[in-house]
XYZ file of C-alpha atoms in Angstrom:
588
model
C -27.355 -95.076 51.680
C -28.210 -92.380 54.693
C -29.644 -89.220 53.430
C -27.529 -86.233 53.497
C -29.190 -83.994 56.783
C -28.772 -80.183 58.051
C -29.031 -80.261 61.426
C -29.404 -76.933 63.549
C -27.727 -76.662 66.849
C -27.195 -73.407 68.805
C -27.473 -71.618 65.641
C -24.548 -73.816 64.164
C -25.606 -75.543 60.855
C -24.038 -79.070 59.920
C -23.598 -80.836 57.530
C -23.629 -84.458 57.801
C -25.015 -88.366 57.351
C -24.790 -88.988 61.061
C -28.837 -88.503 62.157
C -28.871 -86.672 65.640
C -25.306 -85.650 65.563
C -24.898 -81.455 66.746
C -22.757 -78.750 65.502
C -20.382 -76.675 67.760
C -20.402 -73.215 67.312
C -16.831 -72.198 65.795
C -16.438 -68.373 66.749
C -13.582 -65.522 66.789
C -12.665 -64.950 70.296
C -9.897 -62.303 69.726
C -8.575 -60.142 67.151
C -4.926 -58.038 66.970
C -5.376 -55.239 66.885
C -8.622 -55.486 69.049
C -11.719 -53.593 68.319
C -11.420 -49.239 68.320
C -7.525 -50.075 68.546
C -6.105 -46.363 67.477
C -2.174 -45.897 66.333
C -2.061 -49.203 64.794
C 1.205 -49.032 62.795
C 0.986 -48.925 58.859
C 2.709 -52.287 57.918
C 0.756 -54.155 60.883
C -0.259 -57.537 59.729
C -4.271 -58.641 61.118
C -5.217 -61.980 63.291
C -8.465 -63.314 63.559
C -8.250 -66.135 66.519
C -10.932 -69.089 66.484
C -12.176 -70.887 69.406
C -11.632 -74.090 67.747
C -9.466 -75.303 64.828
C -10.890 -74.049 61.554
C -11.440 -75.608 58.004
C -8.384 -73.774 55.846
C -10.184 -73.843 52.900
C -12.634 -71.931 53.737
C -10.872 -69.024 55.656
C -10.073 -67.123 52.100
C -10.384 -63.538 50.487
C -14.127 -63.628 50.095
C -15.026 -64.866 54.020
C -11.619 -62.795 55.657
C -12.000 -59.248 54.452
C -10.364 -55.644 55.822
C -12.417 -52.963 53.904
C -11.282 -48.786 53.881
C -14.995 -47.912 53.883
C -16.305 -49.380 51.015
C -12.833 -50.358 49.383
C -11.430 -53.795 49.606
C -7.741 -54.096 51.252
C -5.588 -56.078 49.088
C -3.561 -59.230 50.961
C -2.609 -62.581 51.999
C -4.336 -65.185 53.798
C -3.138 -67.551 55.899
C -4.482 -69.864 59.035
C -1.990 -71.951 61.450
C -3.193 -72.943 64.682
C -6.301 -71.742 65.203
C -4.985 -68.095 63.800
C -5.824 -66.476 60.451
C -3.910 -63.706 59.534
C -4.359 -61.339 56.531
C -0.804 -59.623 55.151
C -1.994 -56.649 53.218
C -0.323 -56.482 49.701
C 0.963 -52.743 50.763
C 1.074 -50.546 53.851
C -1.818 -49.054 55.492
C -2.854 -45.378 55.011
C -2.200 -43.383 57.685
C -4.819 -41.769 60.108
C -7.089 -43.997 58.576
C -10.144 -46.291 60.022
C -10.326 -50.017 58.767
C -12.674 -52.410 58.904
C -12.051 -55.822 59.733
C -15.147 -58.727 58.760
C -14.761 -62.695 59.415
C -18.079 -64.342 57.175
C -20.295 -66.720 58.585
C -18.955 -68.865 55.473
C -15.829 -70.091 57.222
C -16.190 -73.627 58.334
C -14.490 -75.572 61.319
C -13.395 -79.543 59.687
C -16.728 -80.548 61.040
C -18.616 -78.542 58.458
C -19.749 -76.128 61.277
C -20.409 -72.406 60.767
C -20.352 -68.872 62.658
C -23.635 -67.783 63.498
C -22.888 -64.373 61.983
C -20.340 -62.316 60.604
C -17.916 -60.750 63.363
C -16.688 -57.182 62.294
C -14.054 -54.966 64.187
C -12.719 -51.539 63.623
C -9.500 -50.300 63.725
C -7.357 -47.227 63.106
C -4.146 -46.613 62.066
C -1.260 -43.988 63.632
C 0.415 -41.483 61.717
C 2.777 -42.843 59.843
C 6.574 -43.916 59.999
C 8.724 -40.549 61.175
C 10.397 -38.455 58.162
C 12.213 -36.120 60.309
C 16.295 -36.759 60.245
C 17.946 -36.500 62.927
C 20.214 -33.401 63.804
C 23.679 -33.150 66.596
C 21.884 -30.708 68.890
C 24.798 -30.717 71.074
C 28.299 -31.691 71.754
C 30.972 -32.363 74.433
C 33.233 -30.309 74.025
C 31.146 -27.732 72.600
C 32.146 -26.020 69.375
C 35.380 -23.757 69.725
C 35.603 -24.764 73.660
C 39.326 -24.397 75.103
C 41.140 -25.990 77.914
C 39.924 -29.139 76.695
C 41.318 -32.149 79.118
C 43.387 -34.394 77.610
C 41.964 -37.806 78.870
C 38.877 -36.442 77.344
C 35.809 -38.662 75.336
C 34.219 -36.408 73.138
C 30.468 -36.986 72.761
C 27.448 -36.140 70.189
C 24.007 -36.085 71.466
C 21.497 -36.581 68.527
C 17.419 -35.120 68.481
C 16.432 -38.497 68.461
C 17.020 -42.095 69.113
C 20.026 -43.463 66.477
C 20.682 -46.332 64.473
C 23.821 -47.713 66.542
C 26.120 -49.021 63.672
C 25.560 -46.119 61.468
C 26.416 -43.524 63.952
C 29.416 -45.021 65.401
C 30.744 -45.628 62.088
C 30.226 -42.370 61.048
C 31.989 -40.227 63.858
C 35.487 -39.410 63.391
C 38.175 -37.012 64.860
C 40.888 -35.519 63.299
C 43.868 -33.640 64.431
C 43.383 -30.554 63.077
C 47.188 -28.525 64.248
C 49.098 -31.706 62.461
C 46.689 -31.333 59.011
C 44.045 -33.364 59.616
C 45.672 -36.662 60.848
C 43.141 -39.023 62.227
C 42.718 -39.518 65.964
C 42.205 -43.809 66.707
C 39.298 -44.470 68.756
C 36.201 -46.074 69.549
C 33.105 -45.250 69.488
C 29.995 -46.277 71.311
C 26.692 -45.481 71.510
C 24.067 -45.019 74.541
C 20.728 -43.301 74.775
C 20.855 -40.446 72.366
C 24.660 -40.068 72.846
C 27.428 -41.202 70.740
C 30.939 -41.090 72.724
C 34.311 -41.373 70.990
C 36.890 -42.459 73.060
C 40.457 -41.883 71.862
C 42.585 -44.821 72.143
C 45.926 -42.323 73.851
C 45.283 -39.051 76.101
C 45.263 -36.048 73.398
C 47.645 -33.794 72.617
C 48.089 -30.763 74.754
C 47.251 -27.291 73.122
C 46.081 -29.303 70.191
C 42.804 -28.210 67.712
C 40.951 -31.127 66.879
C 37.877 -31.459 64.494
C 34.723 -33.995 65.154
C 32.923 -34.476 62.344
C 29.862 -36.672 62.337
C 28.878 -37.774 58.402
C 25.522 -38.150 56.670
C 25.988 -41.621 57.073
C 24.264 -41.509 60.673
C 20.527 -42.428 60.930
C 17.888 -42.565 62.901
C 16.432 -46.029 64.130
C 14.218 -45.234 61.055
C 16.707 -44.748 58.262
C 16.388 -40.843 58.069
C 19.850 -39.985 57.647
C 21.147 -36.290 58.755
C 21.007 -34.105 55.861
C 24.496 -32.362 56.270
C 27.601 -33.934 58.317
C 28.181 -32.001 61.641
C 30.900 -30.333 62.455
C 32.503 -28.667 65.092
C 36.142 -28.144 67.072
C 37.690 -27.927 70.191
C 41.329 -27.033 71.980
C 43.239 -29.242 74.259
C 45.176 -27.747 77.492
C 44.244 -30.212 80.049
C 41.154 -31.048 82.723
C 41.956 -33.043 85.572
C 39.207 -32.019 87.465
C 37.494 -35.082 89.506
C 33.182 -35.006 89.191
C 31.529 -35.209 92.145
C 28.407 -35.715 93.408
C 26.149 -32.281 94.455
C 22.874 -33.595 95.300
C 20.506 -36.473 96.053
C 17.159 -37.607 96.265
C 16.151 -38.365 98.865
C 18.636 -35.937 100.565
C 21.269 -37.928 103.548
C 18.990 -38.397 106.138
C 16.039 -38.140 104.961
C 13.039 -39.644 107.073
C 9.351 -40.746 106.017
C 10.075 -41.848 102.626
C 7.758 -43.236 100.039
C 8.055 -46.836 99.419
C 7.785 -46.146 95.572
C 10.686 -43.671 95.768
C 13.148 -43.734 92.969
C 16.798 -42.707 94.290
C 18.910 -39.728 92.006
C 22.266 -38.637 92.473
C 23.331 -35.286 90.712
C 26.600 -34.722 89.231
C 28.810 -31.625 89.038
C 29.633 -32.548 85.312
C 28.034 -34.268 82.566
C 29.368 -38.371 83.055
C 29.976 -41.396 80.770
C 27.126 -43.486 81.235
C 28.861 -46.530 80.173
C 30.472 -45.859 83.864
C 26.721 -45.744 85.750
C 25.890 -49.313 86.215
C 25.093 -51.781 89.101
C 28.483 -51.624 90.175
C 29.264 -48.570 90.547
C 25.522 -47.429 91.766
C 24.273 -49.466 95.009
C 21.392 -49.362 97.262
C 21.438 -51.512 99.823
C 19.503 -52.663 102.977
C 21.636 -53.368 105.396
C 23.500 -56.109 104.046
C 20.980 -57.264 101.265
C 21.553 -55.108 97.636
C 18.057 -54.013 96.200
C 17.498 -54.711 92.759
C 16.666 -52.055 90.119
C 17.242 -50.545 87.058
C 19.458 -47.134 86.229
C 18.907 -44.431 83.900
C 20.982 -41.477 82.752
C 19.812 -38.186 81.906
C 21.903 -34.870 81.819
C 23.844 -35.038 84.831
C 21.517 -37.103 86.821
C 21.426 -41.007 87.323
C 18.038 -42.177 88.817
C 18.017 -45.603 90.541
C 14.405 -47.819 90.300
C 13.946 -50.539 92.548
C 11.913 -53.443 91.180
C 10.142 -53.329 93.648
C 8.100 -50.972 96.386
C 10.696 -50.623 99.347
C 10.116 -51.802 102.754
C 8.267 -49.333 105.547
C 10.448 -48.008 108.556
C 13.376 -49.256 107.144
C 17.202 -47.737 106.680
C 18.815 -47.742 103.494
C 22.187 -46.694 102.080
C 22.855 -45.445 98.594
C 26.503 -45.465 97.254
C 28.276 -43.910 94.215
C 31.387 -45.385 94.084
C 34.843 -44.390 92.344
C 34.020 -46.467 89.307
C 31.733 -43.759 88.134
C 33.158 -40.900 85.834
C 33.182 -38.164 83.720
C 33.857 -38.161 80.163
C 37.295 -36.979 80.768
C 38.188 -40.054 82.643
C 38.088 -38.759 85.788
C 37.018 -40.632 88.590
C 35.160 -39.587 92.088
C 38.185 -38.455 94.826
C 36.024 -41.473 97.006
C 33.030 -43.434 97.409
C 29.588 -40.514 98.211
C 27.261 -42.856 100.722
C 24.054 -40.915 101.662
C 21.074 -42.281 103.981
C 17.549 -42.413 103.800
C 14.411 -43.632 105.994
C 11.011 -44.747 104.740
C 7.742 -44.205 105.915
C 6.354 -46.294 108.969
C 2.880 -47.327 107.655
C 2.890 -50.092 105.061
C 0.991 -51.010 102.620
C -1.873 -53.845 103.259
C -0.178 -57.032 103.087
C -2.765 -58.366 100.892
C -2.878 -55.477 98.133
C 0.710 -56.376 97.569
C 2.492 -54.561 95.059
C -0.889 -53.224 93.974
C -0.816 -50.722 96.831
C 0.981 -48.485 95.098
C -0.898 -47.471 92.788
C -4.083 -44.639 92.750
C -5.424 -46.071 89.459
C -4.778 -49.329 87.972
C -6.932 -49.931 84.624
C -6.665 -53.589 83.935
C -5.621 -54.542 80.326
C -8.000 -51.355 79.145
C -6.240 -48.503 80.361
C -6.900 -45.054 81.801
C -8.262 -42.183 80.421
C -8.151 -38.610 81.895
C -10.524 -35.795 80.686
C -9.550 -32.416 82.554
C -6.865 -29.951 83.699
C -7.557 -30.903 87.655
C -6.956 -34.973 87.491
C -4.253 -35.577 90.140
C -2.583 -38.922 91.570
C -1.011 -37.891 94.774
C 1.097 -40.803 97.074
C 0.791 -43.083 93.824
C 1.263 -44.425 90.831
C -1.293 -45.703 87.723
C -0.839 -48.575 85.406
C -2.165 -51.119 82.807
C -0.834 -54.202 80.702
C -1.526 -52.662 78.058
C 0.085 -50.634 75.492
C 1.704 -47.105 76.860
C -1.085 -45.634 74.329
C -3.835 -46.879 76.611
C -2.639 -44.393 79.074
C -4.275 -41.230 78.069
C -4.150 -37.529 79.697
C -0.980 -37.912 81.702
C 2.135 -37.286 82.643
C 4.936 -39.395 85.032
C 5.501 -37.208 88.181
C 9.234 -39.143 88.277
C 10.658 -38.860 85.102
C 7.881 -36.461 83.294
C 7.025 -38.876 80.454
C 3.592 -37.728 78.680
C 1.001 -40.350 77.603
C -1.549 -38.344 75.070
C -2.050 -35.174 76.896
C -3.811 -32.737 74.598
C -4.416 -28.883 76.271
C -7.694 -29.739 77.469
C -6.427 -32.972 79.196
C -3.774 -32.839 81.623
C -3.496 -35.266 84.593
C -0.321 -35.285 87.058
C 1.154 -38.515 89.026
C 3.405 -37.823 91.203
C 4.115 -41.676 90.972
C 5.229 -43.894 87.790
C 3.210 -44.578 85.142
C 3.309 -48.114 84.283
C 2.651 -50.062 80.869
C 3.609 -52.612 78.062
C 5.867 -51.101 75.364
C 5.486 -48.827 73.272
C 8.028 -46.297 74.523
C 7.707 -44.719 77.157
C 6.131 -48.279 78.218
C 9.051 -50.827 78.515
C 9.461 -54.321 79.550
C 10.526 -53.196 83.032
C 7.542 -51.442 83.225
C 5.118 -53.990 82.048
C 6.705 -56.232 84.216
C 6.012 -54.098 87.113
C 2.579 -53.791 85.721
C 1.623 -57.376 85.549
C 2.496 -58.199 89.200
C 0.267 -55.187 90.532
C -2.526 -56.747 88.289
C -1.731 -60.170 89.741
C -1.712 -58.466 93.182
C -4.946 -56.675 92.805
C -6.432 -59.702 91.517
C -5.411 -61.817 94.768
C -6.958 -58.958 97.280
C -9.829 -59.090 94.878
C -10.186 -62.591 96.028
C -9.497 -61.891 99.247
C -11.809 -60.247 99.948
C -15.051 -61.840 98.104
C -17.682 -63.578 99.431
C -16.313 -66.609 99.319
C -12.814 -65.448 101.203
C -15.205 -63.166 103.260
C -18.771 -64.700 104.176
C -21.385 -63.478 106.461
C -21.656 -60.101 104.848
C -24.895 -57.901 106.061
C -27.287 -55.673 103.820
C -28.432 -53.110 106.564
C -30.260 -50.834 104.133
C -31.716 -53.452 101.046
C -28.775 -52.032 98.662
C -29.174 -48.386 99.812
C -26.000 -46.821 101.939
C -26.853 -43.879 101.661
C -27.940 -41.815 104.832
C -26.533 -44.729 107.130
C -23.969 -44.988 109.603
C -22.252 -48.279 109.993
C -19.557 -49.850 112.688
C -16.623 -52.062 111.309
C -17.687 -55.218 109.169
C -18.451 -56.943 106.080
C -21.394 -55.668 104.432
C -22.878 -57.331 101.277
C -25.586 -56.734 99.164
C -28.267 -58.817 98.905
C -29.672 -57.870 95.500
C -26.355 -57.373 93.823
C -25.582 -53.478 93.708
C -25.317 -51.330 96.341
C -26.003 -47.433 95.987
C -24.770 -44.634 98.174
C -27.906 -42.284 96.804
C -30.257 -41.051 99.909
C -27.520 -38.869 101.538
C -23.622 -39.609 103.088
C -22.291 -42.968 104.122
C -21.008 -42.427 107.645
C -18.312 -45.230 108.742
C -17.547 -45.065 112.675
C -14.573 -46.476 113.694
C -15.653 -45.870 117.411
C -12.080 -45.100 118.409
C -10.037 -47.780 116.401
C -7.718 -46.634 113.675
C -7.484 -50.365 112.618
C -11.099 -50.630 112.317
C -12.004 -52.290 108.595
C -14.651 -52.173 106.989
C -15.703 -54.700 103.706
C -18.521 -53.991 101.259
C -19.499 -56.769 98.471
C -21.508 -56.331 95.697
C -21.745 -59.191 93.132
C -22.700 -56.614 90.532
C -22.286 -52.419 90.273
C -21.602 -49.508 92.780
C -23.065 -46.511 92.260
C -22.291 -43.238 94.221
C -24.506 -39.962 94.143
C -26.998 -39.186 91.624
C -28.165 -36.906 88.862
C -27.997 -32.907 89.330
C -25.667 -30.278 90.582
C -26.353 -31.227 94.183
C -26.401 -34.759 93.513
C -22.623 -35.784 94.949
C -22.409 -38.502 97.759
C -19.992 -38.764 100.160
C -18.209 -41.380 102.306
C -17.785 -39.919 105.370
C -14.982 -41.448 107.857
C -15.141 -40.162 112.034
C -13.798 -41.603 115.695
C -10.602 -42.635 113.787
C -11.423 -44.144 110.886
C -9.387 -44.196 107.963
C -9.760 -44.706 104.173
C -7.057 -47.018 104.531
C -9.134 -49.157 105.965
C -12.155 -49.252 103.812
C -12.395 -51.969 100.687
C -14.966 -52.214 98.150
C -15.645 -55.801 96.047
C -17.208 -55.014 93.041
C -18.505 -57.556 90.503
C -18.857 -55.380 87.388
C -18.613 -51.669 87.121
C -18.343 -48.932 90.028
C -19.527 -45.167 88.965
C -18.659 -42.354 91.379
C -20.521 -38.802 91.345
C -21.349 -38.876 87.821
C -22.135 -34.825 88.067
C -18.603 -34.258 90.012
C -18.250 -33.807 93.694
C -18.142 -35.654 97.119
C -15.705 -37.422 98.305
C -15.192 -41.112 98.090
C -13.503 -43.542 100.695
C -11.973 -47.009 100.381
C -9.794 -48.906 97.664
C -12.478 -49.728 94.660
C -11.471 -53.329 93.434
C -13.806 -53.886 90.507
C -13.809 -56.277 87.856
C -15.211 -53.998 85.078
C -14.225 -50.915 85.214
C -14.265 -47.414 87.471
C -15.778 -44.124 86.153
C -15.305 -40.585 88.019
C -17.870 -37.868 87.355
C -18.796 -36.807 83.123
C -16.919 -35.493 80.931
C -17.210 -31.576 81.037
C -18.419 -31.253 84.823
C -15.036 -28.532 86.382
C -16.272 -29.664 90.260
C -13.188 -31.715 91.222
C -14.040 -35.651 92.216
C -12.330 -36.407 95.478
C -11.117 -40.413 96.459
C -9.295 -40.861 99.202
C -8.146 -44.620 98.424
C -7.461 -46.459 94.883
C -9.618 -47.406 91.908
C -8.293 -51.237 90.681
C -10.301 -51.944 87.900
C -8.897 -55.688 86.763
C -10.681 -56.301 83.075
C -11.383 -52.919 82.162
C -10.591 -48.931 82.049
C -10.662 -46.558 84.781
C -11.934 -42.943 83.577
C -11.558 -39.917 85.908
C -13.010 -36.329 84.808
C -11.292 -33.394 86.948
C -10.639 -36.319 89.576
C -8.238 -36.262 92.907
C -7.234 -39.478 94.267
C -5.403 -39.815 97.391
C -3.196 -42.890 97.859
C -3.346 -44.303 101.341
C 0.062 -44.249 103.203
């Protein structure tokens, strides 16, 4: 019989009767949520992913734990795949930090172990919302008269409803004939519930809208009192019509991330604004996009960046109208032109954007951040996004009073709201993007690279090229970086670093510059970075080029009021981009 042997491989101990034979490492490569993960809701459910398929009788309360300090979590076990997922017996606290632990004692089928315990952190949000909804305002309003009598009669809610349970709760009565009820339907859109009657009302008629207890929000919080409220008929027949746009008819040099608006005269029935009835269109060839409707303005995003120096035509047609019925007299067909420098063809979508922060996130620390020309993004969740608001639709992601940044661009991320899937999916093709120009312009795309100054940029002037550093890093430390396009506005210029970039050093006078002359632009300037870029750590200078690094972009310390200048974009493609106080400028 062979004797029973432990053989040690790699730190992997196996068990077996096979002499010679080594162990594979099993190990967790991922966890959801993933390590420091804040807002992580109450009733989440935890994953610990293997690298390899796992022994399940060994993955089991004592060697899958998640711990409140000290205090064991009650739950479930189970492994599929080469997932194990713990179901706690009862919700999560709220606020509260957790502690995940996988023990060395789980086994893959080959009797191999983890070399250690892998422990993660996590903390939850604030809990499921309590607050019921309330009717904070109506169409008609309450005691209105002159009410026309193709009108829908709408109730806008504080919050997001449950769709069934507010349509089935909204009813109107004729109030002059003793409460007879009105037939209709009802339906349901944004925070807006719109009854439509199912025959014109009755001229100088009261009617009464009531709106039960029996609505609820998309959390179950029902309204504590039904609302209320009554209106009299005479008769509207008054067309809507359109009294603005944006961009105005005939508008020249417009961004190629523009979102088009038209404003109405009245408040409309959304069910109304739709692809049909809303068209942009280049000169043949309808653009894609999504709509929105807010107040009395519907805002049209293409899916896409628009094309430079190019005519397009917006149209509101007839189909659109008010909640009365009424219709547009005729079609409103407005003009625009956008700007004649495009992006560079191989940043792609990822041109757009002033910050992009991989699958990490951005975080803003100041009152001064600004993204002017652009937008910022990440695939992650909308709650990566931190110290912000959207400079189109004036979403906020986390801004406290001490943080405030402004893009005059989108903001783009994975769900949760204000994230969305169109969103993320705009998201995920700027990552893609920024990942091809990373390629594009690497050593390997790009070879032949210099190292004029062993590393050091600082204090130099250089012509157009590619430029890469010998050792690895490159530093812009002994003084300004001088580029000289010697006349040509197309000039480029291509720096490669298979590791960090650092810009400026320690002290109040230690901020570095990049310093474009004879034409140069920052347009034109692209940095490769293999890990991490840090610019002006104590605040300052001003930085040229788009940044494409693979692990991450930092802007000045948290604390330092000197505003950060780059004229350019910081793509960071596996990590977070943090600006303190920081202006970037996004190439046009």
């Amino acid at each position: 019989m062979l004797a029973l042997l432990v053989v040690f491989a790699a730190g992997c101990k196996k068990v077996t009767e096979e002499p010679g034979i080594l162990g594979v490492c099993p190990k967790v490569i991922s966890t959801n949520p993933v390590d420091t993960a804040s807002g992580v809701s109450l009733n989440k459910t935890i994953d610990a992913i293997f690298n390899e398929a796992m022994n399940p009788s060994t993955i089991n309360s004592l060697t899958f734990t998640i711990t409140n300090g000290t205090t064991p979590i009650a739950g479930v076990i189970t492994y599929a795949g080469t997932t194990a997922t713990f179901s706690p017996t009862h919700n999560f606290l709220p606020n509260t930090k957790y502690t995940g632990t996988v023990t060395s004692g789980v086994r893959d089928p080959a009797g191999n172990a983890m070399v250690s315990n892998y422990v993660w952190n996590f903390t939850t949000g604030a809990g499921p919302d309590i607050i019921p909804p309330t009717v904070i305002s109506t169409d008609p309003a309450n005691a209105a008269i002159g009410v026309a009598l193709n009108k829908k009669i709408s109730a806008t809610f504080s919050e997001a409803m449950d769709s069934l349970s507010t349509t089935t709760s909204f009813t109107l009565v004729n109030t002059t004939l003793g409460g007879v009820s009105v037939n209709g339907a009802v339906s349901y859109s944004g925070t807006t519930a719109v009854f439509s009657p199912s025959v014109n009302l009755t001229a100088n008629t009261t009617y009464t809208g009531t709106i039960t207890t029996g609505a609820k929000d998309v959390t179950g919080n029902a309204m504590i009192s039904k609302y209320v409220w009554n209106f009299t008929t005479t008769g509207d027949v008054t067309p809507p019509t359109v009294t603005s746009t944006d961009p105005v008819n005939n508008a020249t040099n417009v961004a190629l991330d523009k979102n088009i608006a038209a404003t109405f005269s009245e408040a409309m029935d959304p069910l109304t604004l739709n692809a049909s009835t809303f068209i942009l269109k280049q000169g043949a060839n309808t653009v894609s996009g999504t709509l929105a409707y807010s107040g009395t303005t519907v805002t049209f995003s293409p899916s896409v960046n628009l094309a430079s120096s190019t005519v397009y035509t917006a149209t509101v047609t007839t189909g659109a109208k008010d909640l009365a019925g009424n219709s547009l007299v005729s079609n409103y067909v407005w003009s625009f032109t956008t700007g004649s420098i495009a992006p560079p063809s191989f940043l792609g979508s990822a041109a757009g954007f002033g910050a992009f922060g991989g699958n990490a996130g951005i975080t803003n620390q100041g009152l001064n951040t600004i993204i002017n020309n652009g937008s910022i993004g990440t695939t992650g969740a909308s709650t990566l996004i931190t110290g912000f608001h959207d400079g189109t639709n004036n979403d906020i992601y986390t801004e406290t009073p001490l943080n405030v940044g402004d893009v005059t661009g989108g903001i783009y991320t994975a769900p949760p709201a204000p994230g969305n899937a169109t969103s993320f999916t705009i998201a995920t093709k700027a990552l893609a993007d920024a990942t091809t120009a990373y390629n594009s312009i690497s050593p390997a795309s790009k070879p032949g690279g210099t190292d004029p100054g062993a590393g050091e940029l600082g204090g130099l002037t250089l012509a157009p090229g590619v430029y890469k550093s010998a050792s690895g890093t490159f530093k812009i430390t002994n003084g300004n970086l001088t580029l000289d396009a010697k006349g040509d506005p197309n000039a480029q210029w291509i720096f490669q670093t298979a590791s960090g970039l650092t810009v400026g050093v320690a002290g109040p006078s230690g901020a570095r510059s990049v310093v474009m002359i004879n034409q140069g632009q920052a347009k034109n300037v692209y940095w490769y970075v293999g890990s991490a870029a840090t610019i002006n750590g104590s605040g300052g200078g001003i930085m040229s080029g788009t940044i494409i690094a693979s692990a991450g972009v930092t802007f000045s310390t948290a604390g330092n009021a000197v505003q950060t200048v780059l004229n350019g974009r910081a793509l960071s493609l596996n990590a977070s981009v943090t600006m303190v106080n920081t202006t970037i400028n996004v190439p046009q």
